[in-house]
């Protein structure tokens, strides 16, 4: 019954699994995705015919398409996301857990006959360059052409992957069906012991592009723990210094905190004229391994960006805007009558004649019955675009061994408390800084916006195993690597008493990166504070940027009382993580308290 266009596979393991899943989902047809342009074009046509996607103005946006998700399916569903391993303690306190047998049985009820009248697409994919020692292979079965088209952008897909896989059993079995899109029956389930992912009743990217969050973070973090590497929610960028030397950093920020913007940073004028340039390696995920040179090396396992549209414009991220001008899929943004797209805080004026993300007639300033402005684009609307189109893309992005990491940077949105930048005092202190990260909630997650939540390493929704074990793994990493990167924390979002941002952000953030790299080389002047090292007076290069007097002091201020309160809050959070919390982190907490106390008594 398998309609395999071209050679497809000779692997009986893969064939058997596809047949077994087909027997459950009962598709009318099975189509193997070979990665060819011809097949992609046919899929685009078919999806336009059914209305799954809309062709955009091909003159203005060549190769671009538009898609709307179900109105109740616009973000990752954290409460429907489960780690299904044999022992609940291995999933830990921060994950929802189900026993594997129960999980399969429950989801099977939703998958049963879910593809009747539909086609099942078989998508072989590689996260990471095909054949690289860093890479992992997966095969996603899905009944959504939108998913296939996104996967074709987000990772290596097609025959080449099957050829590399051969008869090996070493691939992640990913099953996805939109089924009825019923939010009550939505399940995103990970089976780390079986190397499998089952996702049903969603069509939103983060829940259904199974190579991304599900494989490249949740399952990969489980594998990385066992195999001695790190799978992280981090951007990777290279800073080219005026002498042409490039150094790479990896940075973790919670969702929608400007990771994509930082990854594609365009230097502020003052620094550009000195010869600085930024090279983008990745904007969301980093796979990091120790190498024989005693350093950590990282790859971006993805080939596309799945970026948040609102707020992206030529001022905030010109490189992203230039990336998304062709071969891009836009999801849940405003669709203008002339076949172009628009979103809030994007470029240009809003279109006068358009439909909003819900498909309703929309015009700028449209209000609801209560007089509230109706947004045209869903706040978590997205663009899916190939990284190869990004003007700042690094020529080393496909390098089999990745790039060497000189510094880790953690961050989040904090209105107060955290200074613009500080450096951890040691590797273990750095792990503590990552473990105690916190941020305000954003539109990428359901829940109350603006609320501060702990998000260790920006991995709270993505760590596929016990978070306490994950912390210990990080601590151990510092022991196995001869030259571990130094660790820093940044906060671009500190506000003054009138609630204004103190730091201009964007291209100016390079000033902070410059100091970070200087410190990593053992240069750069710093002052010791109870929480770590902050730039000494005039240590940040401020060429071309004039902040009001006193602003820098406010940006770098460390208030020991506020940090003592923070320490209590961190302890409360640590207490929720169970008995496996590494003692090293309790030591760091006590050391922080001690330093704050000392500094108060001084
Ligand atoms: C993302 C996320 O989509 O972190 O990258 O939610
Ligand atoms: Mn992310």
Coordinates of C-alpha atoms and ligand atoms in Angstrom, one line a residue:
X1 CA 0.0 0.0 0.0
X2 CA 3.0 2.4 0.5
X3 CA 3.2 4.8 -2.4
X4 CA 6.9 5.4 -2.2
X5 CA 7.9 8.0 -4.7
X6 CA 11.5 7.2 -5.7
X7 CA 13.6 4.8 -3.7
X8 CA 12.5 5.6 -0.2
X9 CA 13.9 2.9 2.1
X10 CA 14.9 -0.7 2.3
X11 CA 15.0 -0.6 6.1
X12 CA 12.5 -3.2 7.3
X13 CA 12.6 -1.6 10.8
X14 CA 11.4 1.7 9.4
X15 CA 8.9 0.0 7.0
X16 CA 7.4 -2.1 9.8
X17 CA 7.0 0.9 12.1
X18 CA 5.4 3.0 9.3
X19 CA 3.0 0.1 8.5
X20 CA 2.2 -0.3 12.2
X21 CA 1.4 3.4 12.7
X22 CA -0.6 3.4 9.5
X23 CA -2.6 0.5 10.8
X24 CA -3.5 2.6 13.9
X25 CA -4.2 5.9 12.1
X26 CA -5.7 4.4 8.9
X27 CA -4.6 7.0 6.4
X28 CA -6.0 6.7 2.8
X29 CA -2.5 7.1 1.4
X30 CA 1.1 7.2 2.5
X31 CA 3.6 9.5 0.8
X32 CA 7.3 9.5 1.5
X33 CA 9.0 12.9 1.5
X34 CA 12.1 12.8 -0.6
X35 CA 13.3 16.4 -0.1
X36 CA 13.0 17.3 -3.8
X37 CA 11.8 20.7 -5.0
X38 CA 9.3 19.0 -7.3
X39 CA 7.6 17.2 -4.5
X40 CA 7.6 20.3 -2.3
X41 CA 5.9 22.3 -5.1
X42 CA 3.3 19.6 -5.5
X43 CA 2.6 19.7 -1.7
X44 CA 2.3 23.5 -1.8
X45 CA -0.2 23.2 -4.6
X46 CA -2.2 20.6 -2.8
X47 CA -2.3 22.5 0.5
X48 CA -3.4 25.7 -1.4
X49 CA -6.1 23.6 -3.0
X50 CA -7.5 22.5 0.4
X51 CA -7.0 25.9 2.0
X52 CA -4.4 24.6 4.5
X53 CA -2.1 27.3 3.2
X54 CA -2.6 30.4 1.1
X55 CA -0.2 31.5 -1.6
X56 CA 1.1 35.0 -0.9
X57 CA 1.9 37.7 -3.5
X58 CA 4.6 35.9 -5.5
X59 CA 6.0 39.1 -6.9
X60 CA 6.5 40.7 -3.5
X61 CA 7.1 37.5 -1.5
X62 CA 8.4 34.8 -3.8
X63 CA 7.9 31.3 -2.5
X64 CA 6.0 32.5 0.6
X65 CA 2.8 31.1 2.0
X66 CA 0.4 31.8 4.8
X67 CA -1.3 29.6 7.4
X68 CA -3.7 30.0 10.2
X69 CA -3.9 27.6 13.1
X70 CA -7.0 26.7 15.0
X71 CA -7.9 29.7 17.4
X72 CA -7.3 27.5 20.4
X73 CA -4.0 26.2 19.2
X74 CA -1.6 29.1 19.1
X75 CA 1.2 28.2 21.5
X76 CA 3.0 25.3 23.1
X77 CA 0.7 23.3 25.4
X78 CA 2.8 22.8 28.5
X79 CA 0.1 21.3 30.5
X80 CA -0.5 18.7 27.8
X81 CA 3.2 17.9 27.4
X82 CA 4.4 14.7 29.1
X83 CA 7.7 12.8 29.7
X84 CA 6.7 9.1 29.7
X85 CA 9.5 7.2 31.2
X86 CA 9.2 4.1 33.4
X87 CA 10.1 5.9 36.7
X88 CA 8.4 9.1 37.6
X89 CA 11.5 10.3 39.5
X90 CA 13.4 10.3 36.2
X91 CA 11.0 12.9 34.8
X92 CA 11.5 14.9 38.0
X93 CA 9.3 17.6 39.6
X94 CA 9.2 20.0 36.7
X95 CA 7.7 17.7 34.1
X96 CA 4.3 16.2 33.7
X97 CA 4.6 12.4 33.7
X98 CA 2.7 9.4 32.5
X99 CA 3.6 5.7 32.6
X100 CA 4.5 4.7 29.1
X101 CA 1.9 1.9 28.7
X102 CA -0.9 4.2 29.9
X103 CA 0.3 7.0 27.7
X104 CA 0.4 4.9 24.6
X105 CA -3.0 3.5 25.3
X106 CA -4.5 7.0 26.0
X107 CA -3.0 8.6 22.9
X108 CA -3.9 5.5 20.7
X109 CA -7.5 6.3 21.3
X110 CA -7.0 9.7 19.7
X111 CA -4.8 8.4 16.9
X112 CA -7.1 5.6 16.0
X113 CA -8.5 6.2 12.5
X114 CA -7.5 9.9 12.9
X115 CA -6.0 9.9 9.3
X116 CA -9.0 8.4 7.6
X117 CA -9.7 10.4 4.5
X118 CA -6.2 12.0 4.8
X119 CA -2.7 11.2 3.7
X120 CA 0.1 10.2 6.0
X121 CA 3.4 11.9 5.1
X122 CA 6.6 10.1 6.1
X123 CA 9.3 12.8 6.8
X124 CA 12.8 11.5 7.3
X125 CA 14.9 14.2 8.9
X126 CA 18.3 14.9 10.4
X127 CA 18.8 17.4 13.2
X128 CA 22.3 18.6 12.6
X129 CA 24.3 18.2 9.4
X130 CA 23.6 14.8 7.8
X131 CA 26.2 12.3 9.0
X132 CA 27.8 14.6 11.5
X133 CA 28.8 13.0 14.9
X134 CA 26.6 15.6 16.5
X135 CA 23.5 14.8 14.5
X136 CA 20.4 12.8 15.3
X137 CA 18.0 11.2 12.8
X138 CA 14.2 11.1 13.1
X139 CA 11.2 10.2 11.0
X140 CA 8.0 12.1 11.5
X141 CA 4.7 10.7 10.4
X142 CA 2.1 13.5 10.0
X143 CA -1.2 14.2 8.4
X144 CA -0.4 17.9 7.9
X145 CA 1.2 19.3 4.8
X146 CA 1.9 22.5 6.8
X147 CA 4.1 20.4 9.1
X148 CA 5.9 18.9 6.1
X149 CA 6.5 22.3 4.6
X150 CA 7.8 23.6 7.9
X151 CA 10.1 20.6 8.4
X152 CA 11.5 21.1 5.0
X153 CA 12.7 24.5 6.2
X154 CA 13.6 23.7 9.7
X155 CA 15.9 20.6 9.2
X156 CA 17.5 18.4 6.6
X157 CA 14.7 16.3 5.1
X158 CA 14.5 13.5 2.5
X159 CA 16.2 10.7 0.7
X160 CA 19.7 11.7 1.8
X161 CA 18.7 11.1 5.4
X162 CA 17.2 7.6 4.7
X163 CA 20.4 6.7 2.8
X164 CA 22.5 7.7 5.8
X165 CA 20.2 5.9 8.2
X166 CA 20.4 2.7 6.2
X167 CA 19.1 -0.3 8.3
X168 CA 20.0 1.3 11.6
X169 CA 17.4 1.4 14.4
X170 CA 18.9 4.6 15.7
X171 CA 16.2 7.1 14.8
X172 CA 13.4 8.9 16.7
X173 CA 10.0 7.6 15.9
X174 CA 7.7 10.7 15.7
X175 CA 4.0 10.3 15.2
X176 CA 1.8 13.4 14.7
X177 CA -1.9 13.8 13.8
X178 CA -4.0 16.9 13.9
X179 CA -6.9 14.5 14.6
X180 CA -9.8 16.8 15.6
X181 CA -7.6 19.5 17.1
X182 CA -9.7 19.2 20.3
X183 CA -7.7 21.0 23.0
X184 CA -9.1 18.7 25.6
X185 CA -7.6 15.7 23.8
X186 CA -4.3 17.3 23.0
X187 CA -1.2 15.3 24.0
X188 CA 2.4 15.9 23.4
X189 CA 4.2 12.8 24.7
X190 CA 7.8 11.9 24.9
X191 CA 9.1 8.4 25.4
X192 CA 12.8 8.7 26.0
X193 CA 13.4 5.0 26.7
X194 CA 11.8 4.2 23.3
X195 CA 13.2 7.2 21.4
X196 CA 9.7 8.1 20.4
X197 CA 7.4 11.1 20.3
X198 CA 3.6 11.1 19.9
X199 CA 1.8 14.4 19.4
X200 CA -2.0 14.6 18.7
X201 CA -4.7 17.2 18.4
X202 CA -2.5 20.2 17.7
X203 CA -1.2 22.0 14.6
X204 CA 0.9 24.6 16.3
X205 CA 4.6 24.5 15.4
X206 CA 6.1 24.0 18.9
X207 CA 3.8 21.0 19.4
X208 CA 4.1 19.4 16.0
X209 CA 7.5 20.2 14.4
X210 CA 8.7 17.2 16.3
X211 CA 12.4 17.7 15.5
X212 CA 12.5 21.0 17.3
X213 CA 11.4 21.3 20.9
X214 CA 10.4 17.6 21.3
X215 CA 13.5 15.9 19.8
X216 CA 16.2 18.6 19.8
X217 CA 15.5 19.6 23.4
X218 CA 13.4 17.2 25.4
X219 CA 14.7 13.8 24.0
X220 CA 18.1 15.2 23.1
X221 CA 18.6 16.5 26.7
X222 CA 17.9 12.9 28.0
X223 CA 20.3 11.4 25.4
X224 CA 22.9 14.1 26.2
X225 CA 22.8 13.3 29.9
X226 CA 23.5 9.6 29.1
X227 CA 26.1 10.3 26.4
X228 CA 28.0 13.1 28.1
X229 CA 27.0 16.2 26.1
X230 CA 24.5 19.1 26.4
X231 CA 21.3 19.9 24.5
X232 CA 20.4 23.5 25.3
X233 CA 17.8 26.2 24.6
X234 CA 20.5 28.5 23.4
X235 CA 21.4 30.8 20.5
X236 CA 24.9 30.6 19.1
X237 CA 26.6 33.6 17.7
X238 CA 30.1 34.6 16.6
X239 CA 31.6 38.0 17.3
X240 CA 34.1 39.1 14.7
X241 CA 36.5 41.5 16.3
X242 CA 38.2 44.3 14.5
X243 CA 41.3 42.1 13.8
X244 CA 39.1 39.6 12.0
X245 CA 39.2 37.0 14.8
X246 CA 35.8 35.4 15.6
X247 CA 34.8 34.1 19.0
X248 CA 31.6 32.3 19.7
X249 CA 29.2 32.5 22.6
X250 CA 26.1 30.5 23.5
X251 CA 23.2 32.2 25.3
X252 CA 20.0 31.0 27.0
X253 CA 17.0 33.2 27.4
X254 CA 13.4 32.1 28.0
X255 CA 11.1 32.0 25.0
X256 CA 10.4 35.3 23.3
X257 CA 13.0 37.3 25.2
X258 CA 14.9 38.5 22.2
X259 CA 17.1 35.4 21.4
X260 CA 16.5 35.7 17.7
X261 CA 17.3 39.5 17.8
X262 CA 20.5 38.9 19.7
X263 CA 21.5 36.0 17.4
X264 CA 21.2 38.4 14.4
X265 CA 22.5 41.5 16.1
X266 CA 23.7 44.4 13.9
X267 CA 26.4 46.3 15.7
X268 CA 25.6 49.8 16.9
X269 CA 27.3 52.4 14.7
X270 CA 30.1 53.3 17.1
X271 CA 31.1 49.6 17.2
X272 CA 30.5 48.8 13.6
X273 CA 32.9 51.6 12.6
X274 CA 35.6 49.9 14.8
X275 CA 35.2 46.8 12.7
X276 CA 32.9 44.5 14.7
X277 CA 30.5 42.1 13.0
X278 CA 28.1 39.4 14.3
X279 CA 27.8 36.0 12.7
X280 CA 24.6 34.0 13.4
X281 CA 25.0 30.3 14.0
X282 CA 21.6 29.6 15.6
X283 CA 18.8 31.3 17.3
X284 CA 17.1 28.7 19.5
X285 CA 18.9 25.4 20.1
X286 CA 22.5 24.4 20.7
X287 CA 24.0 20.9 20.9
X288 CA 27.3 21.1 22.7
X289 CA 30.0 18.6 23.1
X290 CA 33.4 18.4 24.8
X291 CA 36.2 18.0 22.2
X292 CA 39.8 16.7 22.6
X293 CA 41.1 20.3 22.7
X294 CA 39.5 20.6 26.2
X295 CA 36.9 23.0 25.0
X296 CA 33.1 22.8 24.4
X297 CA 32.0 22.9 20.7
X298 CA 28.4 23.6 19.6
X299 CA 26.2 23.1 16.6
X300 CA 22.8 24.5 15.7
X301 CA 20.8 21.3 14.8
X302 CA 18.2 23.4 12.8
X303 CA 18.3 24.8 9.3
X304 CA 15.5 27.3 9.8
X305 CA 14.2 30.0 12.1
X306 CA 10.7 29.7 13.7
X307 CA 10.7 33.3 14.9
X308 CA 8.0 35.4 16.7
X309 CA 6.7 37.9 14.2
X310 CA 5.2 40.8 16.3
X311 CA 7.9 43.1 17.4
X312 CA 10.2 42.0 14.6
X313 CA 10.9 45.0 12.3
X314 CA 13.8 46.6 10.5
X315 CA 14.9 48.5 13.6
X316 CA 14.7 45.6 16.1
X317 CA 16.0 42.9 13.7
X318 CA 16.8 43.9 10.1
X319 CA 18.5 40.6 9.4
X320 CA 15.3 38.6 10.3
X321 CA 13.2 40.9 8.1
X322 CA 15.7 40.3 5.2
X323 CA 15.6 36.6 5.9
X324 CA 11.8 36.4 5.7
X325 CA 11.4 38.0 2.3
X326 CA 11.2 34.7 0.3
X327 CA 10.6 30.9 0.8
X328 CA 9.0 31.7 4.2
X329 CA 5.8 30.4 5.8
X330 CA 3.9 33.0 7.9
X331 CA 1.5 31.7 10.5
X332 CA -1.3 33.7 12.3
X333 CA -0.2 37.2 11.1
X334 CA -2.4 39.7 9.3
X335 CA -3.1 38.8 5.7
X336 CA -3.4 41.9 3.5
X337 CA -5.7 42.0 0.5
X338 CA -2.7 42.3 -1.9
X339 CA -1.3 39.0 -0.6
X340 CA 1.3 40.5 1.7
X341 CA 1.6 40.1 5.4
X342 CA 1.8 42.5 8.4
X343 CA 2.0 42.2 12.2
X344 CA 2.0 44.6 15.1
X345 CA 5.3 46.4 15.6
X346 CA 6.4 45.2 12.2
X347 CA 7.5 47.3 9.3
X348 CA 5.3 49.9 7.5
X349 CA 1.8 51.0 8.0
X350 CA -0.9 48.3 8.6
X351 CA -2.9 47.4 5.5
X352 CA -6.2 49.1 5.2
X353 CA -7.9 46.0 3.8
X354 CA -7.0 42.8 5.4
X355 CA -8.0 39.7 7.4
X356 CA -6.7 39.0 10.9
X357 CA -5.2 35.8 12.2
X358 CA -8.7 34.5 12.8
X359 CA -9.7 35.1 9.2
X360 CA -12.1 38.0 10.1
X361 CA -12.2 41.3 8.2
X362 CA -9.7 43.6 9.9
X363 CA -8.6 47.2 9.6
X364 CA -6.1 49.2 11.7
X365 CA -7.7 50.5 15.0
X366 CA -10.5 48.0 14.9
X367 CA -12.2 47.7 18.3
X368 CA -14.2 45.1 20.1
X369 CA -17.5 45.7 21.9
X370 CA -15.7 46.9 25.0
X371 CA -13.6 49.4 23.1
X372 CA -10.4 47.4 23.2
X373 CA -8.2 47.4 20.1
X374 CA -8.3 44.1 18.2
X375 CA -4.8 42.9 17.3
X376 CA -4.5 41.7 13.7
X377 CA -1.7 39.2 14.4
X378 CA -1.7 36.7 17.2
X379 CA 1.0 37.7 19.7
X380 CA 2.8 34.4 19.1
X381 CA 2.4 34.5 15.4
X382 CA 5.5 33.2 13.5
X383 CA 7.6 33.2 10.4
X384 CA 9.4 30.0 9.3
X385 CA 12.4 30.9 7.2
X386 CA 15.6 29.2 6.1
X387 CA 18.7 30.2 8.0
X388 CA 20.7 30.2 4.7
X389 CA 18.8 33.4 3.8
X390 CA 20.0 35.3 6.8
X391 CA 22.5 38.0 5.8
X392 CA 24.5 37.4 9.0
X393 CA 24.6 33.6 8.8
X394 CA 27.9 32.1 9.8
X395 CA 29.8 30.1 7.1
X396 CA 30.5 27.6 9.9
X397 CA 26.8 26.8 10.6
X398 CA 27.1 23.4 8.8
X399 CA 30.6 22.6 10.1
X400 CA 30.5 19.0 11.4
X401 CA 32.2 19.9 14.6
X402 CA 30.5 23.2 15.2
X403 CA 32.1 26.2 16.7
X404 CA 34.2 26.5 20.0
X405 CA 32.3 28.3 22.8
X406 CA 34.1 31.0 24.7
X407 CA 31.3 32.0 27.0
X408 CA 27.9 31.0 28.2
X409 CA 25.4 33.8 28.7
X410 CA 22.2 33.4 30.7
X411 CA 19.5 36.1 30.8
X412 CA 15.8 36.9 31.3
X413 CA 13.5 39.7 31.7
X414 CA 13.9 41.3 35.1
X415 CA 12.4 44.8 35.7
X416 CA 14.8 45.2 38.7
X417 CA 17.3 43.2 40.7
X418 CA 19.6 41.8 38.0
X419 CA 22.3 44.2 36.6
X420 CA 23.0 44.7 32.9
X421 CA 25.7 42.1 33.1
X422 CA 27.7 40.1 35.7
X423 CA 30.2 37.3 35.5
X424 CA 29.9 34.2 37.7
X425 CA 32.8 33.6 40.1
X426 CA 33.4 30.0 39.1
X427 CA 31.9 27.2 37.0
X428 CA 29.7 25.9 39.8
X429 CA 28.6 29.5 40.6
X430 CA 27.8 29.8 36.9
X431 CA 25.6 26.6 37.1
X432 CA 23.9 28.2 40.1
X433 CA 23.3 31.4 38.0
X434 CA 21.7 29.3 35.3
X435 CA 19.7 27.2 37.7
X436 CA 18.2 30.3 39.4
X437 CA 17.3 32.2 36.2
X438 CA 13.9 33.8 36.2
X439 CA 11.9 35.8 33.7
X440 CA 8.5 37.4 33.1
X441 CA 6.1 35.2 31.3
X442 CA 5.7 35.9 27.6
X443 CA 3.2 35.1 24.8
X444 CA 5.0 31.9 23.8
X445 CA 3.4 30.2 26.7
X446 CA -0.2 30.0 28.0
X447 CA -0.7 31.6 31.4
X448 CA -0.6 34.9 33.1
X449 CA 1.5 37.4 31.2
X450 CA 4.1 39.4 33.1
X451 CA 4.3 37.1 36.0
X452 CA 7.9 36.2 37.1
X453 CA 8.6 32.5 36.8
X454 CA 11.8 30.6 37.5
X455 CA 13.1 29.2 34.3
X456 CA 16.4 27.5 34.9
X457 CA 18.7 27.6 31.9
X458 CA 15.5 28.6 30.0
X459 CA 14.9 24.8 30.0
X460 CA 11.9 24.5 32.3
X461 CA 9.6 23.5 29.5
X462 CA 12.2 21.6 27.6
X463 CA 14.4 19.6 30.0
X464 CA 13.4 16.0 29.2
X465 CA 14.5 14.5 32.5
X466 CA 14.9 15.3 36.2
X467 CA 15.9 19.0 36.5
X468 CA 18.0 18.2 39.6
X469 CA 20.0 15.6 37.6
X470 CA 20.3 18.1 34.8
X471 CA 22.0 20.6 37.2
X472 CA 24.4 17.9 38.3
X473 CA 25.2 17.1 34.7
X474 CA 26.1 20.7 34.2
X475 CA 28.3 20.6 37.3
X476 CA 30.0 17.5 36.0
X477 CA 30.6 19.0 32.6
X478 CA 32.8 21.7 34.3
X479 CA 35.0 18.8 35.6
X480 CA 35.4 16.9 32.3
X481 CA 36.3 19.9 30.2
X482 CA 39.8 21.3 30.7
X483 CA 38.8 24.8 29.7
X484 CA 35.2 25.4 30.4
X485 CA 33.7 28.7 29.1
X486 CA 33.2 31.4 31.7
X487 CA 29.6 32.1 32.6
X488 CA 27.7 35.4 32.5
X489 CA 24.2 36.7 33.2
X490 CA 22.7 39.6 31.3
X491 CA 19.5 41.6 31.8
X492 CA 18.6 44.0 28.9
X493 CA 15.2 44.8 30.6
X494 CA 16.0 46.6 33.8
X495 CA 13.7 49.6 34.3
X496 CA 13.9 52.9 36.2
X497 CA 11.4 54.0 38.8
X498 CA 9.2 55.5 36.1
X499 CA 9.2 52.1 34.4
X500 CA 11.4 53.1 31.5
X501 CA 14.0 50.7 30.2
X502 CA 17.5 51.8 31.3
X503 CA 19.4 50.2 28.5
X504 CA 18.7 50.7 24.8
X505 CA 19.3 47.1 23.9
X506 CA 19.5 45.7 20.3
X507 CA 22.7 46.6 18.5
X508 CA 24.0 48.2 21.7
X509 CA 24.1 44.8 23.4
X510 CA 27.4 44.2 21.6
X511 CA 29.0 46.5 24.1
X512 CA 28.2 43.9 26.7
X513 CA 29.3 41.0 24.5
X514 CA 32.6 42.7 23.9
X515 CA 33.3 42.9 27.7
X516 CA 32.2 39.3 28.1
X517 CA 34.7 38.2 25.5
X518 CA 37.4 40.3 27.1
X519 CA 36.8 38.7 30.4
X520 CA 36.8 35.3 28.8
X521 CA 40.4 36.0 27.6
X522 CA 41.4 37.1 31.1
X523 CA 41.2 40.8 30.2
X524 CA 38.5 43.5 30.8
X525 CA 38.3 45.3 34.1
X526 CA 35.7 44.3 36.7
X527 CA 34.5 45.1 40.2
X528 CA 33.6 42.3 42.6
X529 CA 30.1 42.4 44.0
X530 CA 28.2 39.8 46.2
X531 CA 26.7 38.3 43.1
X532 CA 29.7 38.2 40.8
X533 CA 31.9 40.6 38.7
X534 CA 30.4 43.6 37.0
X535 CA 32.2 45.9 34.6
X536 CA 34.4 48.4 36.3
X537 CA 33.7 52.1 35.7
X538 CA 34.4 52.9 32.0
X539 CA 35.2 49.2 31.3
X540 CA 32.3 49.0 28.7
X541 CA 33.1 50.6 25.4
X542 CA 30.5 53.4 25.1
X543 CA 31.8 54.9 21.8
X544 CA 28.8 56.6 20.2
X545 CA 26.3 55.9 23.0
X546 CA 25.5 58.6 25.5
X547 CA 23.4 57.5 28.5
X548 CA 22.1 60.0 31.0
X549 CA 24.4 60.6 34.0
X550 CA 23.9 57.9 36.6
X551 CA 22.2 55.4 34.3
X552 CA 25.2 53.1 34.1
X553 CA 25.5 53.1 37.8
X554 CA 21.8 52.2 38.1
X555 CA 22.2 49.5 35.5
X556 CA 25.1 47.8 37.3
X557 CA 23.8 48.3 40.8
X558 CA 23.6 45.3 43.1
X559 CA 21.3 45.6 46.1
X560 CA 22.3 43.0 48.8
X561 CA 18.9 43.2 50.5
X562 CA 17.1 42.5 47.2
X563 CA 19.5 39.6 46.5
X564 CA 18.8 38.2 50.0
X565 CA 15.1 38.1 49.2
X566 CA 16.0 36.6 45.8
X567 CA 18.0 33.9 47.6
X568 CA 15.0 33.0 49.7
X569 CA 12.9 32.7 46.5
X570 CA 15.6 30.6 44.8
X571 CA 15.7 28.3 47.9
X572 CA 11.9 27.9 47.7
X573 CA 12.3 26.9 44.1
X574 CA 15.2 24.5 44.8
X575 CA 13.1 22.9 47.5
X576 CA 10.5 21.9 44.9
X577 CA 13.1 20.0 42.9
X578 CA 13.4 17.1 45.3
X579 CA 16.2 15.3 47.0
X580 CA 18.5 15.0 44.0
X581 CA 19.3 18.7 44.0
X582 CA 23.1 18.8 43.9
X583 CA 24.7 19.9 47.2
X584 CA 27.0 22.2 45.1
X585 CA 24.0 24.4 44.4
X586 CA 23.0 24.6 48.1
X587 CA 26.6 25.6 48.8
X588 CA 26.4 28.4 46.2
X589 CA 23.2 29.6 47.7
X590 CA 24.7 29.8 51.1
X591 CA 27.8 31.5 49.7
X592 CA 25.6 34.1 48.0
X593 CA 23.8 34.9 51.3
X594 CA 27.1 35.1 53.1
X595 CA 28.5 37.6 50.6
X596 CA 25.3 39.7 50.6
X597 CA 25.4 39.8 54.4
X598 CA 29.1 40.8 54.5
X599 CA 28.5 43.5 52.0
X600 CA 25.7 44.9 54.1
X601 CA 27.8 45.0 57.2
X602 CA 30.6 46.7 55.5
Ligands
LIG1 C1 10.2 28.8 20.7 C2 9.9 28.7 22.2 O1 9.2 28.7 20.0 O2 10.9 28.7 22.9 O3 11.4 28.9 20.4 O4 8.7 28.7 22.6
LIG2 MN1 12.8 28.6 21.9

